[in-house]
Short mmCIF file of C-alpha atoms in Angstrom, two decimals:
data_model
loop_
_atom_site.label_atom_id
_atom_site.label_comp_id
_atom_site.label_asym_id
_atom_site.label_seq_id
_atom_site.Cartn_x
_atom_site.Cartn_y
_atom_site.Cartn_z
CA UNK A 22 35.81 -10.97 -63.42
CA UNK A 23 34.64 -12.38 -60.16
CA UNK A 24 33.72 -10.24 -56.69
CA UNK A 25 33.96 -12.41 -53.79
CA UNK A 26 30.63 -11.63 -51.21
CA UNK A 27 29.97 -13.05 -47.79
CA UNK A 28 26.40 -14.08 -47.58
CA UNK A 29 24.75 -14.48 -44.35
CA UNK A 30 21.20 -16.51 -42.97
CA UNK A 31 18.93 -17.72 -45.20
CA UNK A 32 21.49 -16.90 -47.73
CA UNK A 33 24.25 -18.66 -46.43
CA UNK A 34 22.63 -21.82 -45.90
CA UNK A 35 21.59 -21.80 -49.64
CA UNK A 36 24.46 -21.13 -51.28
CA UNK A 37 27.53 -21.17 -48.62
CA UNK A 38 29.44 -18.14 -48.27
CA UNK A 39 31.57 -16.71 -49.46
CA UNK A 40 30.03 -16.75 -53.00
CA UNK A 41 31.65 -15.10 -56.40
CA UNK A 42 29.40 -13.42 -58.36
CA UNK A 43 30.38 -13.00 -62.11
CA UNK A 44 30.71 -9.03 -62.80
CA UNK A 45 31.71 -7.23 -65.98
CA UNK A 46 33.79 -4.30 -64.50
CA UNK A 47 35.14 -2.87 -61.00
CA UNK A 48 34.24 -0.56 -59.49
CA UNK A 49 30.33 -0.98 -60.17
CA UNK A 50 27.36 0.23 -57.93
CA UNK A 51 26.08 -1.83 -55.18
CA UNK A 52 22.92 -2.03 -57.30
CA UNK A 53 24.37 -3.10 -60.70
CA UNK A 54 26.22 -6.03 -58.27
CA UNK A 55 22.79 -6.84 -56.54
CA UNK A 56 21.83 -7.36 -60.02
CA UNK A 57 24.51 -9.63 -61.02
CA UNK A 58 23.78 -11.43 -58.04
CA UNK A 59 20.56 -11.97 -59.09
CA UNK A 60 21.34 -12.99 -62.39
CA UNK A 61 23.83 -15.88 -61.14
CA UNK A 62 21.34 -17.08 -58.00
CA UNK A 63 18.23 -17.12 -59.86
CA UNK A 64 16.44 -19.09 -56.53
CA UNK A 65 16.38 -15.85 -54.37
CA UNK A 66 14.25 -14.39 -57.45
CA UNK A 67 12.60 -10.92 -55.65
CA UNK A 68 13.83 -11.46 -52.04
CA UNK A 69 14.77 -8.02 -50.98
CA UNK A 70 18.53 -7.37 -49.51
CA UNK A 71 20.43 -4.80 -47.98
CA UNK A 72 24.08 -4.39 -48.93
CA UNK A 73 27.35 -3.84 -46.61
CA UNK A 74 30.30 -2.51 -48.16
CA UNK A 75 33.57 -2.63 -45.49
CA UNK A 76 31.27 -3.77 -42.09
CA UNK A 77 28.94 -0.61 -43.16
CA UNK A 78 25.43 -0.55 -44.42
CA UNK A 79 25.81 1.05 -48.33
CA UNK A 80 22.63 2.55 -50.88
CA UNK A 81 22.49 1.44 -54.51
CA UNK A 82 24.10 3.78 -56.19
CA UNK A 83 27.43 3.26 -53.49
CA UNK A 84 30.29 2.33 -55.43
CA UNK A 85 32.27 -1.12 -55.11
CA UNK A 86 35.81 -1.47 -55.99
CA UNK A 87 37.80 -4.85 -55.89
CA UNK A 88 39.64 -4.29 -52.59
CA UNK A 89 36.37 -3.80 -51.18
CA UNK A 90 34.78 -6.11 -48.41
CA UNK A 91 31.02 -6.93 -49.48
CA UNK A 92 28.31 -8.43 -47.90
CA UNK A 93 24.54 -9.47 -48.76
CA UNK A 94 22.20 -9.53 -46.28
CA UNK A 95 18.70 -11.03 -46.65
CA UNK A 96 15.71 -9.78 -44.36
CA UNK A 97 16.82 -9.10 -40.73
CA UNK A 98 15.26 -10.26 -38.11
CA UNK A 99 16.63 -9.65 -34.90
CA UNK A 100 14.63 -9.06 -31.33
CA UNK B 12 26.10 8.81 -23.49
CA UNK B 13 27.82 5.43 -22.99
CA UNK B 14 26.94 2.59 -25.28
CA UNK B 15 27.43 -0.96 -24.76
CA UNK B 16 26.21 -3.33 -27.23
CA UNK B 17 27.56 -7.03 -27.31
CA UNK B 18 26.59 -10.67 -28.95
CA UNK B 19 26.00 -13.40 -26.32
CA UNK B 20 26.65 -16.57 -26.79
CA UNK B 21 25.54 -18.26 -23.99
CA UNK B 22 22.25 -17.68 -21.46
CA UNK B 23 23.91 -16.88 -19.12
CA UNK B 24 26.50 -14.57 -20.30
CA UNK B 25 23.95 -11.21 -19.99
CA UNK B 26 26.02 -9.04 -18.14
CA UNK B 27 24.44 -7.21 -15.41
CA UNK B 28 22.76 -3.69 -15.39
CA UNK B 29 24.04 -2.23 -12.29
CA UNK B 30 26.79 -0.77 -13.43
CA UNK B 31 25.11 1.16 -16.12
CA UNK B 32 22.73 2.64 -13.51
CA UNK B 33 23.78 6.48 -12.46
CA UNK B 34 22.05 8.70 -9.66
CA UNK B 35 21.75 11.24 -13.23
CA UNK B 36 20.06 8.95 -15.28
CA UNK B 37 16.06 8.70 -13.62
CA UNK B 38 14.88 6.69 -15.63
CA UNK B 39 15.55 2.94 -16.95
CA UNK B 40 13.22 1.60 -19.67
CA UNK B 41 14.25 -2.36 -20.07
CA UNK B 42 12.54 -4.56 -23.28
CA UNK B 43 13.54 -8.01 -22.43
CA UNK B 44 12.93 -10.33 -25.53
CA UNK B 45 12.14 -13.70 -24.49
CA UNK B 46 11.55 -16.84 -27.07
CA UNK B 47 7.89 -17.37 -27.31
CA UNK B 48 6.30 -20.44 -27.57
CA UNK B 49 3.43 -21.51 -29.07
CA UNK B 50 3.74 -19.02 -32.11
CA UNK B 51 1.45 -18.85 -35.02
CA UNK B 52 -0.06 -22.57 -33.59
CA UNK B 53 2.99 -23.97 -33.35
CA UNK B 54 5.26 -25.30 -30.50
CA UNK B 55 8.53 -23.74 -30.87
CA UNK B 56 11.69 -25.80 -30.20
CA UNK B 57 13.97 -23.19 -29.97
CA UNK B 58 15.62 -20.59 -31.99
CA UNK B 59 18.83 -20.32 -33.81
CA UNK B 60 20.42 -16.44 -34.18
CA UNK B 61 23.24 -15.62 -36.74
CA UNK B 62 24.80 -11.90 -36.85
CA UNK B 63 27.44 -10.22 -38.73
CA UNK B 64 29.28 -9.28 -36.37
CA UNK B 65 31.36 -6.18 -37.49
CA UNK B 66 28.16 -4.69 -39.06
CA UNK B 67 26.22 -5.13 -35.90
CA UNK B 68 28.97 -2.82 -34.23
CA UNK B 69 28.64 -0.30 -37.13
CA UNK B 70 24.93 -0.17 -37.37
CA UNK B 71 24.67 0.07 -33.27
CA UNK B 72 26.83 2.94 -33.51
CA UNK B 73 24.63 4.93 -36.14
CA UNK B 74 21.47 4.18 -34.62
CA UNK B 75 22.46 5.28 -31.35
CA UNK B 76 23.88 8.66 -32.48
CA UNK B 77 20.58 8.89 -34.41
CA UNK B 78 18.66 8.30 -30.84
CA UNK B 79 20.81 10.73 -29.13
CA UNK B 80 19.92 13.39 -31.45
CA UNK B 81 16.55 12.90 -30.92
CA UNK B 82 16.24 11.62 -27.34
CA UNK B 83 17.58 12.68 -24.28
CA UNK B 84 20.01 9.90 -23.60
CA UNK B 85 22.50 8.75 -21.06
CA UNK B 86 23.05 5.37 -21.70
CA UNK B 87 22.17 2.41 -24.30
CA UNK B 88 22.62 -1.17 -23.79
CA UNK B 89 21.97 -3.68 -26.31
CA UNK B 90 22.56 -7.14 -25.65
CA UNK B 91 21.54 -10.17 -28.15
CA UNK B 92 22.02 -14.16 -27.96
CA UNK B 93 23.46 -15.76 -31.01
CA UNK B 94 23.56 -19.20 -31.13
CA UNK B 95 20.27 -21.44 -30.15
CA UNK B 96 18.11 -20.00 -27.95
CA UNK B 97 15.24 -22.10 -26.35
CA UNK B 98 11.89 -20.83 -25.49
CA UNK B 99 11.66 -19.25 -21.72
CA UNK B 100 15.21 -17.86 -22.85
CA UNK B 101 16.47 -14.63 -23.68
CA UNK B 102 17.17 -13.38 -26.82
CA UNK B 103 17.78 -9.53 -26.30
CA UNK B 104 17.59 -7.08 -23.71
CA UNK B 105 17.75 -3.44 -24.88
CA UNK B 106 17.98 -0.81 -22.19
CA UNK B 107 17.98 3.12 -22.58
CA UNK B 108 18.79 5.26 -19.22
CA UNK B 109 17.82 8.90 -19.28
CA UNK B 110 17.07 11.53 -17.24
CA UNK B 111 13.01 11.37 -17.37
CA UNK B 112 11.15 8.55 -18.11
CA UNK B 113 9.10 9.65 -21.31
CA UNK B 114 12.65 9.77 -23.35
CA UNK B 115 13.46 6.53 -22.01
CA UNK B 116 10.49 4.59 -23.11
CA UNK B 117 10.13 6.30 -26.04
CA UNK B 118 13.83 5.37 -27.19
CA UNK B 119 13.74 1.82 -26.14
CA UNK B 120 11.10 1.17 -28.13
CA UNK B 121 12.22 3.18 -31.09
CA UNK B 122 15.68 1.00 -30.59
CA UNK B 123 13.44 -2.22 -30.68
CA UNK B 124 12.42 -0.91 -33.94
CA UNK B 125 15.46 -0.09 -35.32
CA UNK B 126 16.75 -3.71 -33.92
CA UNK B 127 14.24 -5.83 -36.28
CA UNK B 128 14.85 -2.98 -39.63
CA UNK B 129 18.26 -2.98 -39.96
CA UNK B 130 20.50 -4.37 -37.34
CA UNK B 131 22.18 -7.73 -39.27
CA UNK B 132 21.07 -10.48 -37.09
CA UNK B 133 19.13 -13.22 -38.59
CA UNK B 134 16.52 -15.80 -36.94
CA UNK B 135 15.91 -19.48 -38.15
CA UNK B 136 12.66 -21.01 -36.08
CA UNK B 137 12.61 -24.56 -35.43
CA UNK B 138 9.10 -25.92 -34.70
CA UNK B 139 6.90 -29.02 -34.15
CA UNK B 140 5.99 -28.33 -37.93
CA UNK B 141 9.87 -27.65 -39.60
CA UNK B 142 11.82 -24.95 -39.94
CA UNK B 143 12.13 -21.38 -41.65
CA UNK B 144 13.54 -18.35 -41.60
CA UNK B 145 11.73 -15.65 -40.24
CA UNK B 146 11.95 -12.54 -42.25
CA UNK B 147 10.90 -9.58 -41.24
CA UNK B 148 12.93 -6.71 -43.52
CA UNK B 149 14.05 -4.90 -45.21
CA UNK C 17 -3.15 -12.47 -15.82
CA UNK C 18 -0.73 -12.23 -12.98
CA UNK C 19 -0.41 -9.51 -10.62
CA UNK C 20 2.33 -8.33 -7.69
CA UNK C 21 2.03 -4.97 -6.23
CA UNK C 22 4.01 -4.75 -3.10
CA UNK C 23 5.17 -1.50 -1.09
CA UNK C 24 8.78 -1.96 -0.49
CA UNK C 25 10.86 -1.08 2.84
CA UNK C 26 14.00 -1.93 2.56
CA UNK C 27 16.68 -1.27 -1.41
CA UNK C 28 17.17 -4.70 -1.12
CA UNK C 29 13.99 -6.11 -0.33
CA UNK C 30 13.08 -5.80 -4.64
CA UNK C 31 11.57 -9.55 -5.51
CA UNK C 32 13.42 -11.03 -8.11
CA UNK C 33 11.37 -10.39 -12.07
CA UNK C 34 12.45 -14.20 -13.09
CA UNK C 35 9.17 -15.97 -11.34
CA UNK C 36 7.24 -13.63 -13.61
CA UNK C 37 8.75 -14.76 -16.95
CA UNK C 38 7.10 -17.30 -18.55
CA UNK C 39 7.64 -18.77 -22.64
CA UNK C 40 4.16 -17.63 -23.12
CA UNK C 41 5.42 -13.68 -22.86
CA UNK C 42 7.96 -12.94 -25.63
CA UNK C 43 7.76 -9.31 -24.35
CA UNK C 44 8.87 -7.69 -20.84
CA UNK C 45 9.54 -4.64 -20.41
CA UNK C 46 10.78 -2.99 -17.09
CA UNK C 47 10.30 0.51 -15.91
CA UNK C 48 12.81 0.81 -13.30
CA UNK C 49 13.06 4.76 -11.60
CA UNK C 50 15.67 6.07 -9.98
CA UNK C 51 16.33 8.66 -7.57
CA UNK C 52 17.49 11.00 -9.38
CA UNK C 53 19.94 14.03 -8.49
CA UNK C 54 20.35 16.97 -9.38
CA UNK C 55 17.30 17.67 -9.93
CA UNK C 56 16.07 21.32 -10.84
CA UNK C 57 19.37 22.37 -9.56
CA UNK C 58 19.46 21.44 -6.30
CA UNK C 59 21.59 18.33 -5.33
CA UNK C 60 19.10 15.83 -3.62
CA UNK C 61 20.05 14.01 -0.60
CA UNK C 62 17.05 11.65 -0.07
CA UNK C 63 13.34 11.30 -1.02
CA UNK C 64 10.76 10.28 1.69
CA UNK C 65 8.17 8.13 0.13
CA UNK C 66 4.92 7.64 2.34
CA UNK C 67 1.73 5.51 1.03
CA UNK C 68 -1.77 4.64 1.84
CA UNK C 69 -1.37 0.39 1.74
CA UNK C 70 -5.22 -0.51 1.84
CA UNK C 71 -5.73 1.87 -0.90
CA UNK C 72 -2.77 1.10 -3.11
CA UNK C 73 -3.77 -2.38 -3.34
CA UNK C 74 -7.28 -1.61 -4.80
CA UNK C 75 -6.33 1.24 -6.89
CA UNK C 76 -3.50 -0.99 -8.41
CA UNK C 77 -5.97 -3.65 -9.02
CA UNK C 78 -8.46 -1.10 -10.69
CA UNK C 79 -5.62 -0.17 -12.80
CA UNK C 80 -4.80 -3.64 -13.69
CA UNK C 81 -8.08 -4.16 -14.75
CA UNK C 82 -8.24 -1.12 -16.80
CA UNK C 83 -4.75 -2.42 -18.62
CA UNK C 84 -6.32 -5.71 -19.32
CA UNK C 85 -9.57 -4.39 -20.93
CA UNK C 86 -6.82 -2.20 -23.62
CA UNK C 87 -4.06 -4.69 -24.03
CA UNK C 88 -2.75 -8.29 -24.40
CA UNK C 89 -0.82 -7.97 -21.16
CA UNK C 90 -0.15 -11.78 -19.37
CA UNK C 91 1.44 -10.34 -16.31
CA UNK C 92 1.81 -6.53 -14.08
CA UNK C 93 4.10 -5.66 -10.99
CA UNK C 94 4.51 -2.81 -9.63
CA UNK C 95 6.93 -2.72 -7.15
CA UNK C 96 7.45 0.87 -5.08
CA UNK C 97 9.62 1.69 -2.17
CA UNK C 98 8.15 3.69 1.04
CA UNK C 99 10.63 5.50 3.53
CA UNK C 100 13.94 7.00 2.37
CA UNK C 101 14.72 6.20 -0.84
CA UNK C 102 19.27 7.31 -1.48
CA UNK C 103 19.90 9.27 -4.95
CA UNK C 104 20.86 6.31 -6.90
CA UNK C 105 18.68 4.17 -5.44
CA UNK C 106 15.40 2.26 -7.10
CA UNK C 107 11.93 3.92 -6.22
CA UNK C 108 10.08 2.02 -8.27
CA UNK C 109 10.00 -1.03 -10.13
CA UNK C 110 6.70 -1.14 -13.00
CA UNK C 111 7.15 -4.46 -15.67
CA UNK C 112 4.42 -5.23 -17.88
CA UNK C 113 4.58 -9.08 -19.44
CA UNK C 114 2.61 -9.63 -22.77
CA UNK C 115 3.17 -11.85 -25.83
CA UNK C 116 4.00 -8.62 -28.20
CA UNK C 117 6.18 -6.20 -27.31
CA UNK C 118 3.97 -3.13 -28.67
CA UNK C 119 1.55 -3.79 -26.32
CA UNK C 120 4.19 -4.42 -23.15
CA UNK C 121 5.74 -0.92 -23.84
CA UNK C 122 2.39 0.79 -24.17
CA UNK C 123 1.34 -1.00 -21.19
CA UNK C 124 4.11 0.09 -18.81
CA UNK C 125 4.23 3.40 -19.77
CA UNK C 126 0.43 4.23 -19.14
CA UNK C 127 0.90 2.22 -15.50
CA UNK C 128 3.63 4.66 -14.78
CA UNK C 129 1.52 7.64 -16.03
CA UNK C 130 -1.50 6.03 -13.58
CA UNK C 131 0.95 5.77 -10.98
CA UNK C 132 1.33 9.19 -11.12
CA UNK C 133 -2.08 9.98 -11.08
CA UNK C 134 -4.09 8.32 -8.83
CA UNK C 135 -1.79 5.82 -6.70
CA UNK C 136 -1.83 7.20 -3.39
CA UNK C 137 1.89 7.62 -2.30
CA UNK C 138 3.55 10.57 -1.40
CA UNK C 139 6.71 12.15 -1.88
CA UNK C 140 8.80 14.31 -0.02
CA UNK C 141 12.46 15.72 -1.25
CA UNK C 142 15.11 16.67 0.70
CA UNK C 143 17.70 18.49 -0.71
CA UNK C 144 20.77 21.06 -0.26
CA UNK C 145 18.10 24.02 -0.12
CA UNK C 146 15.43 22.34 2.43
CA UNK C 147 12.66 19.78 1.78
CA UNK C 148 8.96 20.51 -0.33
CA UNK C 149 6.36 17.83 -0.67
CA UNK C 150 6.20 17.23 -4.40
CA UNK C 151 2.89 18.08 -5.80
CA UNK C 152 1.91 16.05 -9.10
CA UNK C 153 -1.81 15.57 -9.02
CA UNK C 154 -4.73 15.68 -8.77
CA UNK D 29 -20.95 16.05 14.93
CA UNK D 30 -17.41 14.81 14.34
CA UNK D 31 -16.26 12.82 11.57
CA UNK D 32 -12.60 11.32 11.83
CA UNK D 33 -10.60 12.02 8.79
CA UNK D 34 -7.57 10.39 7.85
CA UNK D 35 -4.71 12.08 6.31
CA UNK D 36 -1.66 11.78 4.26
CA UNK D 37 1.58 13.62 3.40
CA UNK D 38 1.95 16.82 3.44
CA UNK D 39 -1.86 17.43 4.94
CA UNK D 40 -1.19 14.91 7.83
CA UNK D 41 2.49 16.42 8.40
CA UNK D 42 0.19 19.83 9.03
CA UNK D 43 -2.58 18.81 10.61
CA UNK D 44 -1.44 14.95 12.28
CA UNK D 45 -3.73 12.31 11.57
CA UNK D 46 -6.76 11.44 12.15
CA UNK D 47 -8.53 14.50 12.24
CA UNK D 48 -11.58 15.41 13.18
CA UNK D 49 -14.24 17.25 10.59
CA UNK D 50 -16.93 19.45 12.09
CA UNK D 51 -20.14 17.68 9.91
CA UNK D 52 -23.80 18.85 10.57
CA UNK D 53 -25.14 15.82 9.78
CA UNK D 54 -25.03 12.34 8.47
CA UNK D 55 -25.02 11.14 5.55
CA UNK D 56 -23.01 13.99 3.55
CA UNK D 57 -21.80 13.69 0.34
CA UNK D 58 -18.18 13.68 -0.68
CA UNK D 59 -18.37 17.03 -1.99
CA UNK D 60 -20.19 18.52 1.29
CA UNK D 61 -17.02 16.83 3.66
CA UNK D 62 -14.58 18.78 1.46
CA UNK D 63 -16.27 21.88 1.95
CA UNK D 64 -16.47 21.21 5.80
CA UNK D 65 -12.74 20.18 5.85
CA UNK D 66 -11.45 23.18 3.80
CA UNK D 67 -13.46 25.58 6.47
CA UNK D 68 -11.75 24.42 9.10
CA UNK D 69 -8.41 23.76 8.33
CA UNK D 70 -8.07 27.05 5.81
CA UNK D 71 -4.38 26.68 5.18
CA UNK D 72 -5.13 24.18 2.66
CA UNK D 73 -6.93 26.62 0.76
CA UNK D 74 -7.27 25.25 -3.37
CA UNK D 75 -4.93 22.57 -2.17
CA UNK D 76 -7.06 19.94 -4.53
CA UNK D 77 -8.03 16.80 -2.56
CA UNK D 78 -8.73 13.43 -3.58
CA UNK D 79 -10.97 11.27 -1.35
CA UNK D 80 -11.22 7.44 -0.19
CA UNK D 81 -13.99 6.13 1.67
CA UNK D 82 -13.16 2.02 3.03
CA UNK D 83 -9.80 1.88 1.44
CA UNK D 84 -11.58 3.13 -2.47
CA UNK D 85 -11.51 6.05 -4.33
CA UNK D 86 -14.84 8.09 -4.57
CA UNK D 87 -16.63 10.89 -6.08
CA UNK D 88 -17.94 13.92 -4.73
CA UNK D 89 -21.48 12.57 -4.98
CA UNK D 90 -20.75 9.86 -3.19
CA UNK D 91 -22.15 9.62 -0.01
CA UNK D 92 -20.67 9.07 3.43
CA UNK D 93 -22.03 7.55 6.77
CA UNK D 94 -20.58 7.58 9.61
CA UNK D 95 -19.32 4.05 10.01
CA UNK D 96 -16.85 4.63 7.02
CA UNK D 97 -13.35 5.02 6.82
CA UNK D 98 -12.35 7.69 5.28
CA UNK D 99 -9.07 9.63 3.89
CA UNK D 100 -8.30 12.83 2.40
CA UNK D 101 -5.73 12.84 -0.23
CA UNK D 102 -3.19 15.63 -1.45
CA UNK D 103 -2.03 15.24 -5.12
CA UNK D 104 -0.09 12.40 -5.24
CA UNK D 105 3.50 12.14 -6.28
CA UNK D 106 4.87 7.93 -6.25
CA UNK D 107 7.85 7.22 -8.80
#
């Protein structure tokens, strides 16, 4: 099963977005996808991310379901 | 307390401040962000600035009500360039109007905080040297 | 490091901030104060700022000095208006320039805290219930 | 002897400006013009006072001649 996520920055330019990261179930938590994530992209390796689940900011144990609109985003750095 | 918070594309597309101004709000505590050059030794060409748009919206909103609760607060501005940005430039202007002044500075600068922690806009450098991301958090 | 302190006559007689800005200060940041009404309950009509010029100058520049010796600053103004000042209008204009913006905000603030200590101008308020010099310090 | 004061807000709306202290002599210290200021103009009372001598602040030690300019200040109140 595949969950489509929009990646953004250095990200992005890596990989393209959107990207479809390989899961075994929906819903899962925004951790256990982050995980995934990391299994399929092995490059970003321990680069810390925050996730966005439907244009909000989301914690790991936040649920994701199929409909859902998901994001990864890597270190901010606005200012 | 009246929030504006927008993504400019172009330098001179900052609106103006005037009309946030009130005869209730004192106080008006203004960080312009300009692109710095040289930075770490290096000359910087310019800047390139990518946000997610919807999220920016969402996460201006939170912080905001978080300032309010803590802060005596009128008004908030936030205003960043996407898009390349040369040095001399601006690249954000956060503004916080109160009624004293020591709310106002210390809000604008707990904004600017907030700004590089968790507001999704990202920041590629182009220098004499390359190019990189700059990464800052989480 | 640049310096402009002026004494202001006239609300539109503020100097443009751009011919401070420079790509070596990443950080600006602008205290701009207001006349502000109401203000402990009484709706203010006007203020009536009055200031000792000679004086001002050198204990601006002593204050300058002072800022320089405790942080990266490139650049201080400190723009203030004499006469009557409308609710609404600006009263003062403080901006500190430096390359960080920790330093600009910590900056401003303690110029607008020395402005209130030692910088010898004088208020006077005018409101619905008469008109009291305001006393801040010494 | 006379020594010509200047004053400022709500001291020179009292009293007009310049004033002129009763001194009896020259050289006095800061401190010692103060003193002589507050006798004769006793509405001021605790009213606290800073003092400029040639345009700078000074201290009460600091002395005073009778070529210099100087200024009584009431607390101060810009922004």
């Amino acid at each position: 099963m595949k969950k489509e996520v929009q990646l953004f920055g250095m990200l992005k330019e890596q990989y393209g977005s959107p990207v479809f990261v390989e899961v075994s179930d929906l819903p899962i938590s925004a951790k256990e996808l982050i995980v995934a994530f990391r299994m399929q992209f092995q490059e970003v390796q321990d680069l810390p991310f925050l996730i966005a689940k439907n244009h909000f900011m989301i914690q790991d144990v936040d649920l994701i379901d199929s409909t859902d609109h998901i994001a990864l985003l890597p270190p901010v750095s606005g200012g | 307390m009246k929030t504006d918070f927008q993504l400019i594309a172009h330098a001179n597309d900052f609106p103006d401040l005037e009309q946030f101004r009130s005869e209730r709000s004192g106080a008006e505590v203004v960080f312009n962000g300009i692109v710095r050059t040289p930075n770490k030794g290096s000359e910087v060409l310019y800047l390139e600035f990518e946000a997610y748009e919807a999220l920016f919206h969402n996460e201006m909103n939170r912080i905001a009500e978080s300032l309010e609760s803590q802060f005596q607060i009128n008004a908030i501005v936030l205003h960043h360039r996407i898009g390349r940005v040369l040095p001399g430039e601006l690249a954000v202007v956060a503004v916080v109007y109160s009624q004293h002044r020591k709310d106002a500075f210390e809000a604008c600068e707990a904004l600017m905080n907030e700004l590089k922690s968790t507001v999704p806009i990202w920041k590629k450098e182009f220098n004499s040297d390359g190019s990189f991301w700059v990464s800052q958090t989480p």
